[in-house]
Amino acid sequence: MSGAEFSIAPGTPLFHLERVRLLNNVPIAIDLTRIPSELVPGFTEVDFATDSLYERLAEAGLELLRADSTIEARQADEYAAKHLVLKVDKPVLVMKRLVVDNADKPLFTSTIHYSGDRYRLRTFFSRSNALSRTKRGR
């Protein structure tokens, strides 16, 4: 992802945070997050191995409202295979996410590669009663 999803000028500095996510010391995901640097001054000095990204974002005054995500199955390339301890071409789930604030301003993007055999996606969908009544003609 480039700076285009942020509606900012090409070449605008972005803070990049890449982490290998572990569960019981087993790598389950590679998480690459990009944030316009002007929104997160001082983040280059933070040790995100021990510090929470979301807590730091809140401290920076960023109010996350919603995320738009896409998830697709892919084959692990050499980079993903190395960091997730997989064979090249094994299945991975790739989630691309754009997080926006309450003014619909893009705050950050993330691309997460999940090990296909170590990750389960659970989703929940609901429909408001008002929407249901409107569609039924009430």
PDB file of C-alpha atoms in Angstrom:
ATOM      1  CA  MET A   1       0.000   0.000   0.000  1.00  0.00           C
ATOM      2  CA  SER A   2       1.218   3.475  -0.801  1.00  0.00           C
ATOM      3  CA  GLY A   3       0.299   6.867   0.589  1.00  0.00           C
ATOM      4  CA  ALA A   4      -2.659   7.000  -1.829  1.00  0.00           C
ATOM      5  CA  GLU A   5      -5.048   5.371   0.646  1.00  0.00           C
ATOM      6  CA  PHE A   6      -4.355   8.253   3.057  1.00  0.00           C
ATOM      7  CA  SER A   7      -5.221  10.949   0.490  1.00  0.00           C
ATOM      8  CA  ILE A   8      -1.796  12.499   1.045  1.00  0.00           C
ATOM      9  CA  ALA A   9       0.858  13.696  -1.355  1.00  0.00           C
ATOM     10  CA  PRO A  10       3.261  11.132  -2.794  1.00  0.00           C
ATOM     11  CA  GLY A  11       6.474  11.066  -0.801  1.00  0.00           C
ATOM     12  CA  THR A  12       4.806  12.041   2.480  1.00  0.00           C
ATOM     13  CA  PRO A  13       6.765  10.238   5.227  1.00  0.00           C
ATOM     14  CA  LEU A  14       5.097   7.156   6.674  1.00  0.00           C
ATOM     15  CA  PHE A  15       5.937   5.409   9.935  1.00  0.00           C
ATOM     16  CA  HIS A  16       6.358   1.670   9.270  1.00  0.00           C
ATOM     17  CA  LEU A  17       5.925  -0.901  12.009  1.00  0.00           C
ATOM     18  CA  GLU A  18       6.505  -4.545  11.193  1.00  0.00           C
ATOM     19  CA  ARG A  19       5.956  -7.209  13.807  1.00  0.00           C
ATOM     20  CA  VAL A  20       5.852 -10.987  13.899  1.00  0.00           C
ATOM     21  CA  ARG A  21       2.892 -11.898  16.086  1.00  0.00           C
ATOM     22  CA  LEU A  22       3.342 -14.929  18.343  1.00  0.00           C
ATOM     23  CA  LEU A  23       0.993 -17.261  20.170  1.00  0.00           C
ATOM     24  CA  ASN A  24       2.694 -19.499  22.735  1.00  0.00           C
ATOM     25  CA  ASN A  25       6.014 -18.506  21.108  1.00  0.00           C
ATOM     26  CA  VAL A  26       4.844 -19.782  17.708  1.00  0.00           C
ATOM     27  CA  PRO A  27       4.697 -17.234  14.855  1.00  0.00           C
ATOM     28  CA  ILE A  28       1.129 -16.896  13.577  1.00  0.00           C
ATOM     29  CA  ALA A  29       1.235 -13.597  11.681  1.00  0.00           C
ATOM     30  CA  ILE A  30       3.394 -10.888  10.134  1.00  0.00           C
ATOM     31  CA  ASP A  31       1.827  -7.476  10.715  1.00  0.00           C
ATOM     32  CA  LEU A  32       2.950  -4.435   8.709  1.00  0.00           C
ATOM     33  CA  THR A  33       1.317  -1.154   9.756  1.00  0.00           C
ATOM     34  CA  ARG A  34       1.798   2.207   8.022  1.00  0.00           C
ATOM     35  CA  ILE A  35       0.818   5.539   9.581  1.00  0.00           C
ATOM     36  CA  PRO A  36       1.481   9.068   8.309  1.00  0.00           C
ATOM     37  CA  SER A  37       4.496  10.155  10.391  1.00  0.00           C
ATOM     38  CA  GLU A  38       2.955  13.543  11.203  1.00  0.00           C
ATOM     39  CA  LEU A  39       0.193  11.766  13.159  1.00  0.00           C
ATOM     40  CA  VAL A  40       2.594   9.858  15.392  1.00  0.00           C
ATOM     41  CA  PRO A  41       5.609  11.980  16.330  1.00  0.00           C
ATOM     42  CA  GLY A  42       8.055  10.071  18.507  1.00  0.00           C
ATOM     43  CA  PHE A  43       6.880   6.623  17.437  1.00  0.00           C
ATOM     44  CA  THR A  44      10.344   5.813  16.049  1.00  0.00           C
ATOM     45  CA  GLU A  45      11.609   5.913  19.652  1.00  0.00           C
ATOM     46  CA  VAL A  46       8.985   3.465  20.998  1.00  0.00           C
ATOM     47  CA  ASP A  47       9.838  -0.203  21.611  1.00  0.00           C
ATOM     48  CA  PHE A  48       6.767  -1.910  20.173  1.00  0.00           C
ATOM     49  CA  ALA A  49       8.122  -5.294  21.232  1.00  0.00           C
ATOM     50  CA  THR A  50       6.790  -4.386  24.683  1.00  0.00           C
ATOM     51  CA  ASP A  51       4.523  -1.383  24.052  1.00  0.00           C
ATOM     52  CA  SER A  52       0.966  -1.472  22.681  1.00  0.00           C
ATOM     53  CA  LEU A  53       0.394   0.162  19.304  1.00  0.00           C
ATOM     54  CA  TYR A  54      -3.267   0.846  20.074  1.00  0.00           C
ATOM     55  CA  GLU A  55      -2.479   2.412  23.451  1.00  0.00           C
ATOM     56  CA  ARG A  56       0.106   4.664  21.811  1.00  0.00           C
ATOM     57  CA  LEU A  57      -2.349   5.649  19.078  1.00  0.00           C
ATOM     58  CA  ALA A  58      -4.898   6.622  21.748  1.00  0.00           C
ATOM     59  CA  GLU A  59      -2.223   8.626  23.612  1.00  0.00           C
ATOM     60  CA  ALA A  60      -1.465  10.434  20.336  1.00  0.00           C
ATOM     61  CA  GLY A  61      -5.130  11.504  20.241  1.00  0.00           C
ATOM     62  CA  LEU A  62      -6.146   9.269  17.345  1.00  0.00           C
ATOM     63  CA  GLU A  63      -9.725   8.027  17.673  1.00  0.00           C
ATOM     64  CA  LEU A  64     -10.204   4.868  15.652  1.00  0.00           C
ATOM     65  CA  LEU A  65     -13.794   4.509  14.484  1.00  0.00           C
ATOM     66  CA  ARG A  66     -13.871   1.641  12.001  1.00  0.00           C
ATOM     67  CA  ALA A  67     -11.787  -0.532   9.743  1.00  0.00           C
ATOM     68  CA  ASP A  68     -12.436  -1.673   6.195  1.00  0.00           C
ATOM     69  CA  SER A  69     -10.770  -5.039   5.634  1.00  0.00           C
ATOM     70  CA  THR A  70     -10.332  -7.531   2.834  1.00  0.00           C
ATOM     71  CA  ILE A  71      -9.072 -11.053   3.379  1.00  0.00           C
ATOM     72  CA  GLU A  72      -7.847 -13.407   0.709  1.00  0.00           C
ATOM     73  CA  ALA A  73      -6.005 -16.702   0.523  1.00  0.00           C
ATOM     74  CA  ARG A  74      -2.536 -16.649  -0.989  1.00  0.00           C
ATOM     75  CA  GLN A  75       0.570 -18.784  -1.132  1.00  0.00           C
ATOM     76  CA  ALA A  76       3.432 -17.871   1.174  1.00  0.00           C
ATOM     77  CA  ASP A  77       6.328 -16.165  -0.562  1.00  0.00           C
ATOM     78  CA  GLU A  78       9.906 -16.567   0.703  1.00  0.00           C
ATOM     79  CA  TYR A  79       9.606 -13.645   3.126  1.00  0.00           C
ATOM     80  CA  ALA A  80       6.367 -14.883   4.729  1.00  0.00           C
ATOM     81  CA  ALA A  81       7.612 -18.472   4.792  1.00  0.00           C
ATOM     82  CA  LYS A  82      10.789 -17.442   6.605  1.00  0.00           C
ATOM     83  CA  HIS A  83       9.030 -15.383   9.287  1.00  0.00           C
ATOM     84  CA  LEU A  84       6.101 -17.770   9.782  1.00  0.00           C
ATOM     85  CA  VAL A  85       8.308 -20.883   9.645  1.00  0.00           C
ATOM     86  CA  LEU A  86       6.424 -22.319   6.686  1.00  0.00           C
ATOM     87  CA  LYS A  87       7.369 -23.825   3.377  1.00  0.00           C
ATOM     88  CA  VAL A  88       7.131 -21.522   0.381  1.00  0.00           C
ATOM     89  CA  ASP A  89       3.713 -21.854  -1.330  1.00  0.00           C
ATOM     90  CA  LYS A  90       1.942 -23.018   1.853  1.00  0.00           C
ATOM     91  CA  PRO A  91      -1.404 -21.249   2.414  1.00  0.00           C
ATOM     92  CA  VAL A  92      -1.553 -17.878   4.151  1.00  0.00           C
ATOM     93  CA  LEU A  93      -4.457 -15.529   4.720  1.00  0.00           C
ATOM     94  CA  VAL A  94      -3.663 -11.928   3.812  1.00  0.00           C
ATOM     95  CA  MET A  95      -5.753  -9.203   5.422  1.00  0.00           C
ATOM     96  CA  LYS A  96      -5.482  -5.623   4.190  1.00  0.00           C
ATOM     97  CA  ARG A  97      -7.098  -3.081   6.452  1.00  0.00           C
ATOM     98  CA  LEU A  98      -7.722   0.666   6.334  1.00  0.00           C
ATOM     99  CA  VAL A  99      -8.613   2.278   9.682  1.00  0.00           C
ATOM    100  CA  VAL A 100     -10.421   5.626   9.749  1.00  0.00           C
ATOM    101  CA  ASP A 101     -11.474   8.135  12.409  1.00  0.00           C
ATOM    102  CA  ASN A 102     -14.945   9.551  13.095  1.00  0.00           C
ATOM    103  CA  ALA A 103     -14.502  12.087  10.263  1.00  0.00           C
ATOM    104  CA  ASP A 104     -13.738   9.207   7.844  1.00  0.00           C
ATOM    105  CA  LYS A 105     -10.111  10.369   7.674  1.00  0.00           C
ATOM    106  CA  PRO A 106      -7.737   7.449   7.019  1.00  0.00           C
ATOM    107  CA  LEU A 107      -5.421   6.945   9.998  1.00  0.00           C
ATOM    108  CA  PHE A 108      -3.429   3.851   9.135  1.00  0.00           C
ATOM    109  CA  THR A 109      -3.231   0.774   6.986  1.00  0.00           C
ATOM    110  CA  SER A 110      -2.077  -2.674   7.886  1.00  0.00           C
ATOM    111  CA  THR A 111      -1.301  -5.791   5.925  1.00  0.00           C
ATOM    112  CA  ILE A 112      -1.259  -8.968   7.955  1.00  0.00           C
ATOM    113  CA  HIS A 113      -0.128 -12.360   6.691  1.00  0.00           C
ATOM    114  CA  TYR A 114      -1.609 -15.139   8.832  1.00  0.00           C
ATOM    115  CA  SER A 115      -0.280 -18.676   8.764  1.00  0.00           C
ATOM    116  CA  GLY A 116      -3.073 -20.648   7.111  1.00  0.00           C
ATOM    117  CA  ASP A 117      -2.772 -23.635   9.441  1.00  0.00           C
ATOM    118  CA  ARG A 118      -2.455 -21.633  12.681  1.00  0.00           C
ATOM    119  CA  TYR A 119      -5.229 -19.105  12.366  1.00  0.00           C
ATOM    120  CA  ARG A 120      -8.995 -19.202  12.550  1.00  0.00           C
ATOM    121  CA  LEU A 121     -11.118 -16.246  11.517  1.00  0.00           C
ATOM    122  CA  ARG A 122     -14.323 -15.692  13.446  1.00  0.00           C
ATOM    123  CA  THR A 123     -16.823 -13.100  12.278  1.00  0.00           C
ATOM    124  CA  PHE A 124     -20.079 -11.800  13.663  1.00  0.00           C
ATOM    125  CA  PHE A 125     -22.769 -10.034  11.680  1.00  0.00           C
ATOM    126  CA  SER A 126     -25.867  -8.333  13.010  1.00  0.00           C
ATOM    127  CA  ARG A 127     -28.667  -6.277  11.615  1.00  0.00           C
ATOM    128  CA  SER A 128     -30.410  -3.524  13.498  1.00  0.00           C
ATOM    129  CA  ASN A 129     -34.155  -3.845  14.075  1.00  0.00           C
ATOM    130  CA  ALA A 130     -34.771  -0.466  12.478  1.00  0.00           C
ATOM    131  CA  LEU A 131     -33.118  -1.608   9.276  1.00  0.00           C
ATOM    132  CA  SER A 132     -35.055  -4.861   9.320  1.00  0.00           C
ATOM    133  CA  ARG A 133     -38.421  -3.049   9.734  1.00  0.00           C
ATOM    134  CA  THR A 134     -37.586  -0.559   6.992  1.00  0.00           C
ATOM    135  CA  LYS A 135     -36.797  -3.305   4.513  1.00  0.00           C
ATOM    136  CA  ARG A 136     -40.022  -5.135   5.356  1.00  0.00           C
ATOM    137  CA  GLY A 137     -42.027  -1.978   4.639  1.00  0.00           C
ATOM    138  CA  ARG A 138     -42.915  -0.992   8.181  1.00  0.00           C
TER     139      ARG A 138
END
